[in-house]
JSON list of C-alpha atoms in Angstrom, two decimals:
[
{"chain": "M", "resi": 2, "resn": "MET", "atom": "CA", "xyz": [101.16, 101.10, 122.79]},
{"chain": "M", "resi": 3, "resn": "ILE", "atom": "CA", "xyz": [97.67, 99.58, 122.89]},
{"chain": "M", "resi": 4, "resn": "HIS", "atom": "CA", "xyz": [96.63, 101.77, 119.96]},
{"chain": "M", "resi": 5, "resn": "CYS", "atom": "CA", "xyz": [99.60, 100.50, 117.92]},
{"chain": "M", "resi": 6, "resn": "MET", "atom": "CA", "xyz": [98.67, 96.89, 118.71]},
{"chain": "M", "resi": 7, "resn": "ARG", "atom": "CA", "xyz": [95.07, 97.46, 117.59]},
{"chain": "M", "resi": 8, "resn": "MET", "atom": "CA", "xyz": [96.26, 99.13, 114.40]},
{"chain": "M", "resi": 9, "resn": "ARG", "atom": "CA", "xyz": [98.57, 96.20, 113.69]},
{"chain": "M", "resi": 10, "resn": "ARG", "atom": "CA", "xyz": [95.78, 93.66, 114.24]},
{"chain": "M", "resi": 11, "resn": "LYS", "atom": "CA", "xyz": [93.50, 95.61, 111.93]},
{"chain": "M", "resi": 12, "resn": "GLN", "atom": "CA", "xyz": [96.21, 95.77, 109.27]},
{"chain": "M", "resi": 13, "resn": "ASP", "atom": "CA", "xyz": [96.80, 92.03, 109.62]},
{"chain": "M", "resi": 14, "resn": "ALA", "atom": "CA", "xyz": [93.07, 91.34, 109.30]},
{"chain": "M", "resi": 15, "resn": "ASN", "atom": "CA", "xyz": [92.83, 93.61, 106.25]},
{"chain": "M", "resi": 16, "resn": "GLN", "atom": "CA", "xyz": [95.81, 91.89, 104.64]},
{"chain": "M", "resi": 17, "resn": "ALA", "atom": "CA", "xyz": [94.33, 88.45, 105.34]},
{"chain": "M", "resi": 18, "resn": "GLN", "atom": "CA", "xyz": [91.00, 89.53, 103.82]},
{"chain": "M", "resi": 19, "resn": "ALA", "atom": "CA", "xyz": [92.77, 90.92, 100.74]},
{"chain": "M", "resi": 20, "resn": "GLU", "atom": "CA", "xyz": [94.63, 87.61, 100.32]},
{"chain": "M", "resi": 21, "resn": "ARG", "atom": "CA", "xyz": [91.38, 85.65, 100.67]},
{"chain": "M", "resi": 22, "resn": "GLN", "atom": "CA", "xyz": [89.73, 87.87, 98.07]},
{"chain": "M", "resi": 23, "resn": "HIS", "atom": "CA", "xyz": [92.66, 87.45, 95.68]},
{"chain": "M", "resi": 24, "resn": "GLU", "atom": "CA", "xyz": [92.52, 83.66, 96.05]},
{"chain": "M", "resi": 25, "resn": "ALA", "atom": "CA", "xyz": [88.73, 83.67, 95.59]},
{"chain": "M", "resi": 26, "resn": "ARG", "atom": "CA", "xyz": [89.05, 85.83, 92.47]},
{"chain": "M", "resi": 27, "resn": "GLU", "atom": "CA", "xyz": [91.67, 83.46, 91.00]},
{"chain": "M", "resi": 28, "resn": "GLN", "atom": "CA", "xyz": [89.54, 80.42, 91.82]},
{"chain": "M", "resi": 29, "resn": "LEU", "atom": "CA", "xyz": [86.48, 81.79, 90.02]},
{"chain": "M", "resi": 30, "resn": "LEU", "atom": "CA", "xyz": [88.56, 82.95, 87.06]},
{"chain": "M", "resi": 31, "resn": "ASP", "atom": "CA", "xyz": [89.95, 79.40, 86.79]},
{"chain": "M", "resi": 32, "resn": "ARG", "atom": "CA", "xyz": [86.41, 77.99, 86.90]},
{"chain": "M", "resi": 33, "resn": "GLY", "atom": "CA", "xyz": [85.51, 79.90, 83.73]},
{"chain": "M", "resi": 34, "resn": "ALA", "atom": "CA", "xyz": [84.95, 83.54, 84.65]},
{"chain": "M", "resi": 35, "resn": "LYS", "atom": "CA", "xyz": [88.10, 84.45, 82.68]},
{"chain": "M", "resi": 36, "resn": "ASP", "atom": "CA", "xyz": [86.12, 83.63, 79.52]},
{"chain": "M", "resi": 37, "resn": "LEU", "atom": "CA", "xyz": [83.43, 86.24, 80.22]},
{"chain": "M", "resi": 38, "resn": "ALA", "atom": "CA", "xyz": [83.21, 89.03, 77.65]},
{"chain": "M", "resi": 39, "resn": "ARG", "atom": "CA", "xyz": [84.97, 92.24, 78.68]},
{"chain": "M", "resi": 40, "resn": "ARG", "atom": "CA", "xyz": [82.76, 95.11, 79.75]},
{"chain": "M", "resi": 41, "resn": "PRO", "atom": "CA", "xyz": [83.28, 98.26, 77.64]},
{"chain": "M", "resi": 42, "resn": "TRP", "atom": "CA", "xyz": [83.59, 100.32, 80.83]},
{"chain": "M", "resi": 43, "resn": "ARG", "atom": "CA", "xyz": [86.27, 97.92, 82.17]},
{"chain": "M", "resi": 44, "resn": "PRO", "atom": "CA", "xyz": [88.69, 97.44, 79.27]},
{"chain": "M", "resi": 45, "resn": "ALA", "atom": "CA", "xyz": [91.77, 95.27, 79.59]},
{"chain": "M", "resi": 46, "resn": "PRO", "atom": "CA", "xyz": [93.89, 95.15, 81.65]},
{"chain": "M", "resi": 47, "resn": "ILE", "atom": "CA", "xyz": [91.32, 96.15, 84.29]},
{"chain": "M", "resi": 48, "resn": "PRO", "atom": "CA", "xyz": [90.22, 92.86, 85.92]},
{"chain": "M", "resi": 49, "resn": "LEU", "atom": "CA", "xyz": [86.64, 91.70, 86.20]},
{"chain": "M", "resi": 50, "resn": "SER", "atom": "CA", "xyz": [84.82, 93.29, 89.10]},
{"chain": "M", "resi": 51, "resn": "ALA", "atom": "CA", "xyz": [83.76, 91.45, 92.24]},
{"chain": "M", "resi": 52, "resn": "VAL", "atom": "CA", "xyz": [80.17, 92.01, 91.08]},
{"chain": "M", "resi": 53, "resn": "ASP", "atom": "CA", "xyz": [80.96, 90.26, 87.77]},
{"chain": "M", "resi": 54, "resn": "LEU", "atom": "CA", "xyz": [82.56, 87.34, 89.59]},
{"chain": "M", "resi": 55, "resn": "THR", "atom": "CA", "xyz": [79.73, 86.88, 92.09]},
{"chain": "M", "resi": 56, "resn": "GLN", "atom": "CA", "xyz": [77.17, 87.06, 89.26]},
{"chain": "M", "resi": 57, "resn": "PHE", "atom": "CA", "xyz": [79.22, 84.46, 87.38]},
{"chain": "M", "resi": 58, "resn": "ALA", "atom": "CA", "xyz": [78.96, 82.18, 90.43]},
{"chain": "M", "resi": 59, "resn": "VAL", "atom": "CA", "xyz": [75.17, 82.54, 90.51]},
{"chain": "M", "resi": 60, "resn": "TRP", "atom": "CA", "xyz": [74.94, 81.97, 86.75]},
{"chain": "M", "resi": 61, "resn": "ARG", "atom": "CA", "xyz": [77.19, 78.88, 86.76]},
{"chain": "M", "resi": 62, "resn": "SER", "atom": "CA", "xyz": [76.21, 77.58, 90.21]},
{"chain": "M", "resi": 63, "resn": "ALA", "atom": "CA", "xyz": [75.18, 74.16, 88.87]},
{"chain": "M", "resi": 64, "resn": "ASP", "atom": "CA", "xyz": [78.76, 73.63, 87.64]},
{"chain": "M", "resi": 65, "resn": "LEU", "atom": "CA", "xyz": [80.52, 74.96, 90.73]},
{"chain": "M", "resi": 66, "resn": "THR", "atom": "CA", "xyz": [81.68, 73.20, 93.87]},
{"chain": "M", "resi": 67, "resn": "ASN", "atom": "CA", "xyz": [80.90, 74.31, 97.39]},
{"chain": "M", "resi": 68, "resn": "ASP", "atom": "CA", "xyz": [84.44, 75.72, 97.56]},
{"chain": "M", "resi": 69, "resn": "ASP", "atom": "CA", "xyz": [83.71, 77.81, 94.47]},
{"chain": "M", "resi": 70, "resn": "LEU", "atom": "CA", "xyz": [80.52, 79.13, 96.06]},
{"chain": "M", "resi": 71, "resn": "LEU", "atom": "CA", "xyz": [82.45, 79.97, 99.22]},
{"chain": "M", "resi": 72, "resn": "ALA", "atom": "CA", "xyz": [84.93, 81.87, 97.03]},
{"chain": "M", "resi": 73, "resn": "ALA", "atom": "CA", "xyz": [82.03, 83.91, 95.66]},
{"chain": "M", "resi": 74, "resn": "LEU", "atom": "CA", "xyz": [80.85, 84.62, 99.20]},
{"chain": "M", "resi": 75, "resn": "VAL", "atom": "CA", "xyz": [84.33, 85.88, 100.09]},
{"chain": "M", "resi": 76, "resn": "LEU", "atom": "CA", "xyz": [83.92, 88.46, 97.31]},
{"chain": "M", "resi": 77, "resn": "LEU", "atom": "CA", "xyz": [80.54, 89.78, 98.50]},
{"chain": "M", "resi": 78, "resn": "PRO", "atom": "CA", "xyz": [81.97, 92.59, 100.69]},
{"chain": "M", "resi": 79, "resn": "ALA", "atom": "CA", "xyz": [84.00, 93.82, 97.71]},
{"chain": "M", "resi": 80, "resn": "ALA", "atom": "CA", "xyz": [80.94, 93.55, 95.45]},
{"chain": "M", "resi": 81, "resn": "ARG", "atom": "CA", "xyz": [78.88, 95.61, 97.92]},
{"chain": "M", "resi": 82, "resn": "ALA", "atom": "CA", "xyz": [81.59, 98.27, 97.99]},
{"chain": "M", "resi": 83, "resn": "GLU", "atom": "CA", "xyz": [81.64, 98.38, 94.17]},
{"chain": "M", "resi": 84, "resn": "VAL", "atom": "CA", "xyz": [77.87, 98.86, 94.01]},
{"chain": "M", "resi": 85, "resn": "GLU", "atom": "CA", "xyz": [78.09, 101.64, 96.60]},
{"chain": "M", "resi": 86, "resn": "GLU", "atom": "CA", "xyz": [80.74, 103.38, 94.48]},
{"chain": "M", "resi": 87, "resn": "VAL", "atom": "CA", "xyz": [78.45, 103.18, 91.44]},
{"chain": "M", "resi": 88, "resn": "GLU", "atom": "CA", "xyz": [75.55, 104.53, 93.52]},
{"chain": "M", "resi": 89, "resn": "SER", "atom": "CA", "xyz": [77.52, 107.48, 94.87]},
{"chain": "M", "resi": 90, "resn": "GLY", "atom": "CA", "xyz": [78.85, 108.21, 91.37]},
{"chain": "M", "resi": 91, "resn": "LEU", "atom": "CA", "xyz": [75.37, 108.20, 89.86]},
{"chain": "M", "resi": 92, "resn": "LEU", "atom": "CA", "xyz": [74.01, 110.40, 92.62]},
{"chain": "M", "resi": 93, "resn": "PHE", "atom": "CA", "xyz": [76.86, 112.86, 92.09]},
{"chain": "M", "resi": 94, "resn": "LEU", "atom": "CA", "xyz": [76.31, 112.88, 88.32]},
{"chain": "M", "resi": 95, "resn": "ALA", "atom": "CA", "xyz": [72.56, 113.33, 88.74]},
{"chain": "M", "resi": 96, "resn": "ARG", "atom": "CA", "xyz": [73.03, 116.34, 91.02]},
{"chain": "M", "resi": 97, "resn": "SER", "atom": "CA", "xyz": [75.69, 117.76, 88.70]},
{"chain": "M", "resi": 98, "resn": "SER", "atom": "CA", "xyz": [73.29, 117.49, 85.76]},
{"chain": "M", "resi": 99, "resn": "GLY", "atom": "CA", "xyz": [70.66, 119.52, 87.61]},
{"chain": "M", "resi": 100, "resn": "LEU", "atom": "CA", "xyz": [68.36, 116.87, 89.04]},
{"chain": "M", "resi": 101, "resn": "THR", "atom": "CA", "xyz": [66.89, 117.81, 92.40]},
{"chain": "M", "resi": 102, "resn": "TRP", "atom": "CA", "xyz": [67.11, 115.69, 95.53]},
{"chain": "M", "resi": 103, "resn": "ALA", "atom": "CA", "xyz": [63.31, 115.31, 95.29]},
{"chain": "M", "resi": 104, "resn": "GLU", "atom": "CA", "xyz": [63.53, 113.90, 91.75]},
{"chain": "M", "resi": 105, "resn": "MET", "atom": "CA", "xyz": [66.33, 111.56, 92.72]},
{"chain": "M", "resi": 106, "resn": "ALA", "atom": "CA", "xyz": [64.54, 110.43, 95.89]},
{"chain": "M", "resi": 107, "resn": "ASP", "atom": "CA", "xyz": [61.42, 109.61, 93.89]},
{"chain": "M", "resi": 108, "resn": "ALA", "atom": "CA", "xyz": [63.41, 107.62, 91.32]},
{"chain": "M", "resi": 109, "resn": "MET", "atom": "CA", "xyz": [65.20, 105.64, 94.03]},
{"chain": "M", "resi": 110, "resn": "GLY", "atom": "CA", "xyz": [62.19, 105.04, 96.27]},
{"chain": "M", "resi": 111, "resn": "PHE", "atom": "CA", "xyz": [63.29, 107.19, 99.19]},
{"chain": "M", "resi": 112, "resn": "SER", "atom": "CA", "xyz": [60.59, 108.68, 101.42]},
{"chain": "M", "resi": 113, "resn": "SER", "atom": "CA", "xyz": [62.03, 112.19, 101.20]},
{"chain": "M", "resi": 114, "resn": "PRO", "atom": "CA", "xyz": [64.68, 114.28, 99.47]},
{"chain": "M", "resi": 115, "resn": "GLN", "atom": "CA", "xyz": [66.51, 114.49, 102.80]},
{"chain": "M", "resi": 116, "resn": "ALA", "atom": "CA", "xyz": [66.70, 110.69, 103.02]},
{"chain": "M", "resi": 117, "resn": "CYS", "atom": "CA", "xyz": [68.28, 110.57, 99.57]},
{"chain": "M", "resi": 118, "resn": "GLN", "atom": "CA", "xyz": [70.77, 113.28, 100.46]},
{"chain": "M", "resi": 119, "resn": "GLN", "atom": "CA", "xyz": [71.63, 111.50, 103.73]},
{"chain": "M", "resi": 120, "resn": "ARG", "atom": "CA", "xyz": [72.24, 108.28, 101.80]},
{"chain": "M", "resi": 121, "resn": "PHE", "atom": "CA", "xyz": [74.61, 110.15, 99.47]},
{"chain": "M", "resi": 122, "resn": "ASN", "atom": "CA", "xyz": [76.42, 111.68, 102.46]},
{"chain": "M", "resi": 123, "resn": "ARG", "atom": "CA", "xyz": [76.83, 108.25, 104.10]},
{"chain": "M", "resi": 124, "resn": "LEU", "atom": "CA", "xyz": [78.16, 106.74, 100.88]},
{"chain": "M", "resi": 125, "resn": "THR", "atom": "CA", "xyz": [80.66, 109.50, 100.27]},
{"chain": "M", "resi": 126, "resn": "SER", "atom": "CA", "xyz": [81.84, 109.55, 103.89]},
{"chain": "M", "resi": 127, "resn": "ARG", "atom": "CA", "xyz": [82.51, 105.78, 103.69]},
{"chain": "M", "resi": 128, "resn": "HIS", "atom": "CA", "xyz": [84.43, 106.28, 100.47]},
{"chain": "M", "resi": 129, "resn": "ASP", "atom": "CA", "xyz": [86.49, 109.10, 102.00]},
{"chain": "M", "resi": 130, "resn": "SER", "atom": "CA", "xyz": [87.46, 107.08, 105.09]}
]
């Protein structure tokens, strides 16, 4: 019973966060982000990413209200998740193309190949959960 209540609260919190992110996305699109050029890797009808929208807010900050900046802050968790997906994808592609963990660690500034591999494992385990 307690487990079900916790699950329900978590679902409610997730739904509330998704609604806040949707509203924030719409707010920034209305403030001009909808006029940004499409990215070739995100063709229509795929919407602008949270990273694009938060960068828009930084770029146009002088023209935005505090509410608009708060909307961009609401999107930061989604933007972080998008960047982590790109990172795990690049690490996977690099390994698949034959790069060693040592080469990848050096390129990314890790202190060891193991640290790079551990980072990849953490990213992919987050994505899987």
